[in-house]
Every structure is written in structure tokens, then in C-alpha cells.
Amino acid sequence: MSCAAVCAPPSGLGRHHGFPSSPSTVCRRRGRASYTIRACANSGDADDSGGGLLPRMVLHDSLEAAGVVTDHARAAREGFATQIGRLTRLNAETSIAISRGADLARAALCIAAEDDSLVSHSSVPLPVDAFIARLDDLSTGFLAAGFLPPSGAPPEVFFDHLDRYLYVHKGFRRTNVASDARAMYLHSTLTCRSGSALMLSLIYSEMLKTLRLYGLLDFDEEISFPHDLDGCPRGYDKRRSKFCDEPNIMTAKSLLVEVSE
């Protein structure tokens, strides 16, 4: 899928420019965000295994009653609910850099798949697995392109290399969500290499998790989430963090709630 196919009207999510204010979108997002908050609050309870909370699909039912096919949208919502169900209460309050249980990237892509299906009415679902593969390619590309610093290099050097790879070599940049709502969709960010601070943080965290699985990180990593208008997420050594850094840490729950709104 090309950037033009994702970003340019009138195809697919290109119609999202101006779409977020429509009644159906407001209904969908409120319902999804409310479900996310309730699910995170109940995760880990003795009487709730995570799968007991079923997402309400009032909008989908209404659309089907009007003759609109919502099979792909329903499947995407169920995929999102599955990931939410895997998030324990402890992990929900954990930084996205180390969060376990739920696949945050897949959850974000399920949201994109649901919205894409309801907006474009396409007979083909958004290829979630293909975009997961793109995320993996970013991590392997970091190694293949020679950006991995020498063994034993301090964390500051590692993050400098990672930042240069992601923001210079690969050309990812931050976009203002107020000017383009598509910046909140992970598949659009991966395709166009332009997205919100939230999506860039998610990509950054997924790369760190993969590199840790490869055994390439021998320190505790953290991500500083920017609260200004143009900053990009940056990694740092958690051992050098301060109390004042806490507001700049994005938790799994915060990310999922913001993405689902």
C-alpha cells in the first residue's frame, strides 16, 4: 500500500480529513474509548478474565440495519477487544516501552482497520499482518543498515543511532493531529512516514521491544513522550530518569485510550 493510496482522497482513509466530526465517528470513538477504559479498569479482577467484557457494537448494528455490510469492521473491533483483554491492570499502567500482554501495535491497527472499513466500505479488510511486518522490517533494517552501535556502547550512543535511523535515515516526522486526523492511524504513519507523537512513540517502543528480544539491549530503556507541538519521541536510559520525567512517560492504558478516542 502506497502513501498516496493511504493519504490522498478519495480512497480509503483519505476521507478521514473532516470525517472525525461526523456523528457516526463520534459514536464509534466514544464507545470504543469507553470500552477501553472499562476493560483496563477491570483487567486482573478475579471475576474477569479479560474476555468477559464484550464491546458494544450499536453503530455496527445500526449500519447493518440500513444495509451497510460491517463484517470487516466487526472483526476489527473484536481483534481490538482481544488485545485489550490481554492487558492486566499492572501492565495497563506500565510504560509502552516495556508493556507486556497486549500487542499495542496490533490493537492500534485494528482500530485503523475498523475505521477504514466503515469509511471506505471496501470489500477488502486493511492488511493488519502486513503492517505488523512493516514494523518488524524497521527493526531489522536498523541492524541491516549498520546503525547498531558497537557492543558496550553507552545507552546515549545507542539512542542517538536509533534516532538518526528513524528520523533521518527513514525520514519519519511528526504531523499535527489538528491539521490531519490520519496522523493518529498507525498504518498511515508507517506508509507515509508521518504521524502524531503518539504513533511515533508506538513505533519507537515496538522497535525497542524487538531489539530487546534480539538480546541487543543490556540496559533499561524508557521513552520520553513530547508534549510540545513539534518534538519527537526520544529514548533514554531509565536508570538516569528523574521524578520530573514521569509526566513524559506514556503508559499502555493512556496510549490505548487516546488511540481509541
mmCIF file of C-alpha atoms in Angstrom:
data_model
loop_
_atom_site.group_PDB
_atom_site.id
_atom_site.type_symbol
_atom_site.label_atom_id
_atom_site.label_comp_id
_atom_site.label_asym_id
_atom_site.label_seq_id
_atom_site.Cartn_x
_atom_site.Cartn_y
_atom_site.Cartn_z
ATOM 1 C CA MET A 1 0.000 0.000 0.000
ATOM 2 C CA SER A 2 1.489 3.325 -1.078
ATOM 3 C CA CYS A 3 1.410 6.610 0.798
ATOM 4 C CA ALA A 4 -0.772 8.052 -1.959
ATOM 5 C CA ALA A 5 -3.281 5.237 -1.514
ATOM 6 C CA VAL A 6 -3.495 5.907 2.203
ATOM 7 C CA CYS A 7 -3.321 9.680 2.303
ATOM 8 C CA ALA A 8 -4.864 11.029 -0.861
ATOM 9 C CA PRO A 9 -8.643 11.452 -1.231
ATOM 10 C CA PRO A 10 -10.881 9.884 -2.198
ATOM 11 C CA SER A 11 -9.610 6.387 -1.483
ATOM 12 C CA GLY A 12 -9.728 4.607 1.874
ATOM 13 C CA LEU A 13 -8.851 6.694 4.880
ATOM 14 C CA GLY A 14 -8.199 9.695 2.687
ATOM 15 C CA ARG A 15 -11.765 10.671 3.519
ATOM 16 C CA HIS A 16 -10.889 10.988 7.164
ATOM 17 C CA HIS A 17 -9.953 14.619 6.615
ATOM 18 C CA GLY A 18 -13.092 16.164 8.053
ATOM 19 C CA PHE A 19 -14.602 12.766 8.863
ATOM 20 C CA PRO A 20 -13.813 12.756 12.615
ATOM 21 C CA SER A 21 -16.578 15.253 13.350
ATOM 22 C CA SER A 22 -19.331 13.122 11.801
ATOM 23 C CA PRO A 23 -21.939 11.675 14.212
ATOM 24 C CA SER A 24 -21.074 8.065 13.342
ATOM 25 C CA THR A 25 -17.401 8.633 14.080
ATOM 26 C CA VAL A 26 -18.120 10.347 17.387
ATOM 27 C CA CYS A 27 -20.384 7.451 18.375
ATOM 28 C CA ARG A 28 -17.817 4.858 17.352
ATOM 29 C CA ARG A 29 -14.916 6.522 19.138
ATOM 30 C CA ARG A 30 -16.824 7.245 22.337
ATOM 31 C CA GLY A 31 -17.996 3.658 22.529
ATOM 32 C CA ARG A 32 -14.533 2.306 21.834
ATOM 33 C CA ALA A 33 -12.795 4.619 24.312
ATOM 34 C CA SER A 34 -15.384 3.861 26.996
ATOM 35 C CA TYR A 35 -14.890 0.137 26.457
ATOM 36 C CA THR A 36 -11.104 0.554 26.681
ATOM 37 C CA ILE A 37 -11.315 2.427 29.981
ATOM 38 C CA ARG A 38 -13.718 -0.122 31.491
ATOM 39 C CA ALA A 39 -11.641 -3.062 30.278
ATOM 40 C CA CYS A 40 -8.414 -1.626 31.693
ATOM 41 C CA ALA A 41 -10.137 -0.922 34.997
ATOM 42 C CA ASN A 42 -11.451 -4.486 35.268
ATOM 43 C CA SER A 43 -8.343 -6.286 33.985
ATOM 44 C CA GLY A 44 -6.909 -8.630 36.522
ATOM 45 C CA ASP A 45 -10.064 -8.861 38.628
ATOM 46 C CA ALA A 46 -10.795 -12.312 39.995
ATOM 47 C CA ASP A 47 -14.172 -12.433 38.289
ATOM 48 C CA ASP A 48 -12.959 -11.136 34.951
ATOM 49 C CA SER A 49 -10.569 -12.943 32.658
ATOM 50 C CA GLY A 50 -10.336 -10.090 30.194
ATOM 51 C CA GLY A 51 -12.637 -11.744 27.712
ATOM 52 C CA GLY A 52 -15.846 -11.231 29.666
ATOM 53 C CA LEU A 53 -16.239 -7.638 28.616
ATOM 54 C CA LEU A 54 -17.699 -7.688 25.134
ATOM 55 C CA PRO A 55 -17.531 -4.492 23.078
ATOM 56 C CA ARG A 56 -20.898 -2.975 22.217
ATOM 57 C CA MET A 57 -21.461 -2.585 18.512
ATOM 58 C CA VAL A 58 -24.530 -0.368 18.425
ATOM 59 C CA LEU A 59 -23.207 1.621 15.481
ATOM 60 C CA HIS A 60 -22.445 -1.535 13.520
ATOM 61 C CA ASP A 61 -25.938 -2.885 14.198
ATOM 62 C CA SER A 62 -27.486 0.391 13.050
ATOM 63 C CA LEU A 63 -25.428 0.442 9.862
ATOM 64 C CA GLU A 64 -26.327 -3.152 9.054
ATOM 65 C CA ALA A 65 -29.993 -2.330 9.589
ATOM 66 C CA ALA A 66 -29.508 0.379 6.957
ATOM 67 C CA GLY A 67 -27.992 -2.129 4.543
ATOM 68 C CA VAL A 68 -24.291 -1.433 5.178
ATOM 69 C CA VAL A 69 -22.073 -4.516 5.459
ATOM 70 C CA THR A 70 -19.938 -4.297 8.610
ATOM 71 C CA ASP A 71 -18.283 -7.728 8.708
ATOM 72 C CA HIS A 72 -14.730 -6.374 8.428
ATOM 73 C CA ALA A 73 -15.427 -3.611 10.941
ATOM 74 C CA ARG A 74 -16.837 -6.097 13.438
ATOM 75 C CA ALA A 75 -13.856 -8.406 13.014
ATOM 76 C CA ALA A 76 -11.501 -5.480 13.584
ATOM 77 C CA ARG A 77 -13.375 -4.403 16.737
ATOM 78 C CA GLU A 78 -13.219 -7.960 18.047
ATOM 79 C CA GLY A 79 -9.484 -8.044 17.334
ATOM 80 C CA PHE A 80 -9.082 -4.839 19.312
ATOM 81 C CA ALA A 81 -11.128 -6.279 22.184
ATOM 82 C CA THR A 82 -8.947 -9.395 22.188
ATOM 83 C CA GLN A 83 -5.817 -7.321 22.724
ATOM 84 C CA ILE A 84 -7.481 -5.251 25.453
ATOM 85 C CA GLY A 85 -8.476 -8.480 27.174
ATOM 86 C CA ARG A 86 -4.812 -9.499 27.392
ATOM 87 C CA LEU A 87 -3.843 -6.354 29.263
ATOM 88 C CA THR A 88 -3.552 -6.821 33.016
ATOM 89 C CA ARG A 89 -4.186 -3.927 35.370
ATOM 90 C CA LEU A 90 -0.468 -3.786 36.185
ATOM 91 C CA ASN A 91 0.600 -3.738 32.544
ATOM 92 C CA ALA A 92 -2.005 -1.101 31.741
ATOM 93 C CA GLU A 93 -0.142 1.335 33.991
ATOM 94 C CA THR A 94 3.278 0.315 32.634
ATOM 95 C CA SER A 95 5.293 2.299 30.112
ATOM 96 C CA ILE A 96 4.735 1.289 26.499
ATOM 97 C CA ALA A 97 8.493 0.696 26.267
ATOM 98 C CA ILE A 98 8.172 -2.434 28.408
ATOM 99 C CA SER A 99 4.435 -3.206 28.487
ATOM 100 C CA ARG A 100 3.540 -6.898 28.227
ATOM 101 C CA GLY A 101 0.403 -8.849 27.414
ATOM 102 C CA ALA A 102 -1.478 -6.815 24.844
ATOM 103 C CA ASP A 103 0.023 -6.253 21.399
ATOM 104 C CA LEU A 104 -0.322 -2.465 21.318
ATOM 105 C CA ALA A 105 0.611 -2.164 17.651
ATOM 106 C CA ARG A 106 -1.963 -4.754 16.618
ATOM 107 C CA ALA A 107 -4.592 -3.030 18.752
ATOM 108 C CA ALA A 108 -3.856 0.288 17.021
ATOM 109 C CA LEU A 109 -4.037 -1.367 13.606
ATOM 110 C CA CYS A 110 -7.371 -2.991 14.482
ATOM 111 C CA ILE A 111 -8.702 0.491 15.224
ATOM 112 C CA ALA A 112 -7.462 1.679 11.846
ATOM 113 C CA ALA A 113 -8.988 -1.372 10.167
ATOM 114 C CA GLU A 114 -12.376 -0.735 11.765
ATOM 115 C CA ASP A 115 -12.447 2.917 10.775
ATOM 116 C CA ASP A 116 -11.183 2.169 7.269
ATOM 117 C CA SER A 117 -13.903 -0.408 6.713
ATOM 118 C CA LEU A 118 -16.694 1.862 7.940
ATOM 119 C CA VAL A 119 -15.490 4.845 5.916
ATOM 120 C CA SER A 120 -14.393 3.258 2.647
ATOM 121 C CA HIS A 121 -16.900 0.346 2.622
ATOM 122 C CA SER A 122 -14.128 -1.663 0.987
ATOM 123 C CA SER A 123 -14.688 -5.361 0.361
ATOM 124 C CA VAL A 124 -11.059 -5.968 1.360
ATOM 125 C CA PRO A 125 -10.008 -5.523 5.009
ATOM 126 C CA LEU A 126 -6.984 -3.480 5.979
ATOM 127 C CA PRO A 127 -3.982 -5.887 5.938
ATOM 128 C CA VAL A 128 -3.096 -5.750 9.630
ATOM 129 C CA ASP A 129 -0.478 -8.505 9.421
ATOM 130 C CA ALA A 130 1.271 -6.734 6.551
ATOM 131 C CA PHE A 131 1.689 -3.604 8.655
ATOM 132 C CA ILE A 132 2.939 -5.664 11.599
ATOM 133 C CA ALA A 133 5.567 -6.978 9.185
ATOM 134 C CA ARG A 134 6.492 -3.384 8.300
ATOM 135 C CA LEU A 135 7.158 -2.718 11.964
ATOM 136 C CA ASP A 136 9.411 -5.763 12.133
ATOM 137 C CA ASP A 137 11.210 -4.589 8.995
ATOM 138 C CA LEU A 138 12.022 -1.293 10.706
ATOM 139 C CA SER A 139 13.843 -3.139 13.477
ATOM 140 C CA THR A 140 15.725 -5.477 11.160
ATOM 141 C CA GLY A 141 16.521 -2.506 8.938
ATOM 142 C CA PHE A 142 18.182 -0.787 11.883
ATOM 143 C CA LEU A 143 20.595 -3.709 12.020
ATOM 144 C CA ALA A 144 20.988 -4.212 8.278
ATOM 145 C CA ALA A 145 21.702 -0.533 7.625
ATOM 146 C CA GLY A 146 24.622 -0.589 10.038
ATOM 147 C CA PHE A 147 23.150 1.736 12.655
ATOM 148 C CA LEU A 148 23.656 -0.626 15.593
ATOM 149 C CA PRO A 149 26.490 0.852 17.694
ATOM 150 C CA PRO A 150 29.446 -1.292 18.807
ATOM 151 C CA SER A 151 28.889 -3.690 21.681
ATOM 152 C CA GLY A 152 29.365 -1.977 25.014
ATOM 153 C CA ALA A 153 28.465 1.488 23.737
ATOM 154 C CA PRO A 154 26.624 3.584 26.356
ATOM 155 C CA PRO A 155 22.828 3.941 26.088
ATOM 156 C CA GLU A 156 23.180 7.560 24.939
ATOM 157 C CA VAL A 157 25.090 6.404 21.867
ATOM 158 C CA PHE A 158 22.550 3.658 21.153
ATOM 159 C CA PHE A 159 19.623 6.073 21.260
ATOM 160 C CA ASP A 160 21.485 8.612 19.144
ATOM 161 C CA HIS A 161 21.921 5.927 16.469
ATOM 162 C CA LEU A 162 18.296 4.839 16.772
ATOM 163 C CA ASP A 163 17.037 8.420 16.483
ATOM 164 C CA ARG A 164 19.168 9.077 13.410
ATOM 165 C CA TYR A 165 17.943 5.851 11.816
ATOM 166 C CA LEU A 166 14.248 6.537 12.446
ATOM 167 C CA TYR A 167 14.044 10.300 11.959
ATOM 168 C CA VAL A 168 16.825 10.931 9.433
ATOM 169 C CA HIS A 169 17.587 7.736 7.517
ATOM 170 C CA LYS A 170 13.967 6.515 7.354
ATOM 171 C CA GLY A 171 12.537 10.050 7.343
ATOM 172 C CA PHE A 172 9.777 9.690 9.933
ATOM 173 C CA ARG A 173 8.417 13.045 11.042
ATOM 174 C CA ARG A 174 5.738 14.379 13.322
ATOM 175 C CA THR A 175 2.448 15.742 11.997
ATOM 176 C CA ASN A 176 -0.045 17.942 13.792
ATOM 177 C CA VAL A 177 -3.178 15.911 14.510
ATOM 178 C CA ALA A 178 -5.310 19.050 14.408
ATOM 179 C CA SER A 179 -4.435 19.534 10.740
ATOM 180 C CA ASP A 180 -4.731 15.894 9.698
ATOM 181 C CA ALA A 181 -6.593 13.271 11.743
ATOM 182 C CA ARG A 182 -4.917 10.495 9.743
ATOM 183 C CA ALA A 183 -1.791 11.135 11.798
ATOM 184 C CA MET A 184 -3.463 9.113 14.572
ATOM 185 C CA TYR A 185 -3.536 5.939 12.474
ATOM 186 C CA LEU A 186 -0.574 3.568 12.669
ATOM 187 C CA HIS A 187 -0.870 2.198 9.142
ATOM 188 C CA SER A 188 -0.883 5.718 7.711
ATOM 189 C CA THR A 189 2.167 6.665 9.782
ATOM 190 C CA LEU A 190 4.058 3.580 8.627
ATOM 191 C CA THR A 191 3.150 4.187 4.993
ATOM 192 C CA CYS A 192 3.654 7.951 4.780
ATOM 193 C CA ARG A 193 6.359 8.128 7.475
ATOM 194 C CA SER A 194 4.433 10.974 9.000
ATOM 195 C CA GLY A 195 2.266 10.780 12.095
ATOM 196 C CA SER A 196 1.358 12.005 15.550
ATOM 197 C CA ALA A 197 3.676 11.934 18.552
ATOM 198 C CA LEU A 198 1.530 9.067 19.828
ATOM 199 C CA MET A 199 2.072 6.926 16.735
ATOM 200 C CA LEU A 200 5.776 7.731 16.600
ATOM 201 C CA SER A 201 6.046 6.714 20.265
ATOM 202 C CA LEU A 202 4.312 3.430 19.492
ATOM 203 C CA ILE A 203 6.677 2.719 16.599
ATOM 204 C CA TYR A 204 9.669 3.636 18.767
ATOM 205 C CA SER A 205 8.501 1.319 21.549
ATOM 206 C CA GLU A 206 7.885 -1.589 19.174
ATOM 207 C CA MET A 207 11.399 -1.237 17.791
ATOM 208 C CA LEU A 208 12.860 -1.264 21.304
ATOM 209 C CA LYS A 209 10.880 -4.383 22.224
ATOM 210 C CA THR A 210 12.089 -6.203 19.114
ATOM 211 C CA LEU A 211 15.706 -5.198 19.664
ATOM 212 C CA ARG A 212 15.439 -6.382 23.257
ATOM 213 C CA LEU A 213 14.112 -9.743 22.048
ATOM 214 C CA TYR A 214 17.207 -9.955 19.861
ATOM 215 C CA GLY A 215 19.306 -9.520 23.011
ATOM 216 C CA LEU A 216 20.731 -6.193 21.865
ATOM 217 C CA LEU A 217 19.742 -4.097 24.889
ATOM 218 C CA ASP A 218 21.622 -4.509 28.151
ATOM 219 C CA PHE A 219 20.018 -1.547 29.910
ATOM 220 C CA ASP A 220 16.534 -0.448 30.990
ATOM 221 C CA GLU A 221 15.074 1.738 28.282
ATOM 222 C CA GLU A 222 12.397 4.411 28.531
ATOM 223 C CA ILE A 223 10.729 6.762 26.049
ATOM 224 C CA SER A 224 10.180 10.460 26.606
ATOM 225 C CA PHE A 225 6.824 11.465 25.136
ATOM 226 C CA PRO A 226 6.875 15.062 23.824
ATOM 227 C CA HIS A 227 4.175 17.451 24.999
ATOM 228 C CA ASP A 228 5.217 20.337 22.781
ATOM 229 C CA LEU A 229 3.959 20.924 19.237
ATOM 230 C CA ASP A 230 6.877 19.628 17.209
ATOM 231 C CA GLY A 231 9.078 17.357 19.335
ATOM 232 C CA CYS A 232 9.576 13.666 18.561
ATOM 233 C CA PRO A 233 9.747 10.747 20.999
ATOM 234 C CA ARG A 234 13.261 10.005 22.236
ATOM 235 C CA GLY A 235 14.671 7.095 24.164
ATOM 236 C CA TYR A 236 16.833 7.326 27.255
ATOM 237 C CA ASP A 237 18.409 5.180 29.957
ATOM 238 C CA LYS A 238 15.772 4.630 32.638
ATOM 239 C CA ARG A 239 18.449 4.414 35.329
ATOM 240 C CA ARG A 240 19.124 8.099 34.767
ATOM 241 C CA SER A 241 15.496 9.154 34.909
ATOM 242 C CA LYS A 242 14.222 11.668 37.427
ATOM 243 C CA PHE A 243 10.870 12.173 39.123
ATOM 244 C CA CYS A 244 10.181 15.081 36.782
ATOM 245 C CA ASP A 245 10.353 12.632 33.854
ATOM 246 C CA GLU A 246 7.207 10.792 34.976
ATOM 247 C CA PRO A 247 4.723 13.048 33.094
ATOM 248 C CA ASN A 248 6.604 12.280 29.870
ATOM 249 C CA ILE A 249 6.098 8.519 30.134
ATOM 250 C CA MET A 250 3.281 7.074 28.028
ATOM 251 C CA THR A 251 1.540 4.080 29.619
ATOM 252 C CA ALA A 252 -0.219 1.318 27.716
ATOM 253 C CA LYS A 253 -3.601 2.424 29.054
ATOM 254 C CA SER A 254 -3.026 6.070 28.099
ATOM 255 C CA LEU A 255 -1.979 5.091 24.598
ATOM 256 C CA LEU A 256 -4.933 2.779 24.012
ATOM 257 C CA VAL A 257 -7.446 5.298 25.323
ATOM 258 C CA GLU A 258 -6.034 8.097 23.154
ATOM 259 C CA VAL A 259 -5.850 5.907 20.066
ATOM 260 C CA SER A 260 -9.407 4.647 20.521
ATOM 261 C CA GLU A 261 -10.912 8.124 21.001
#
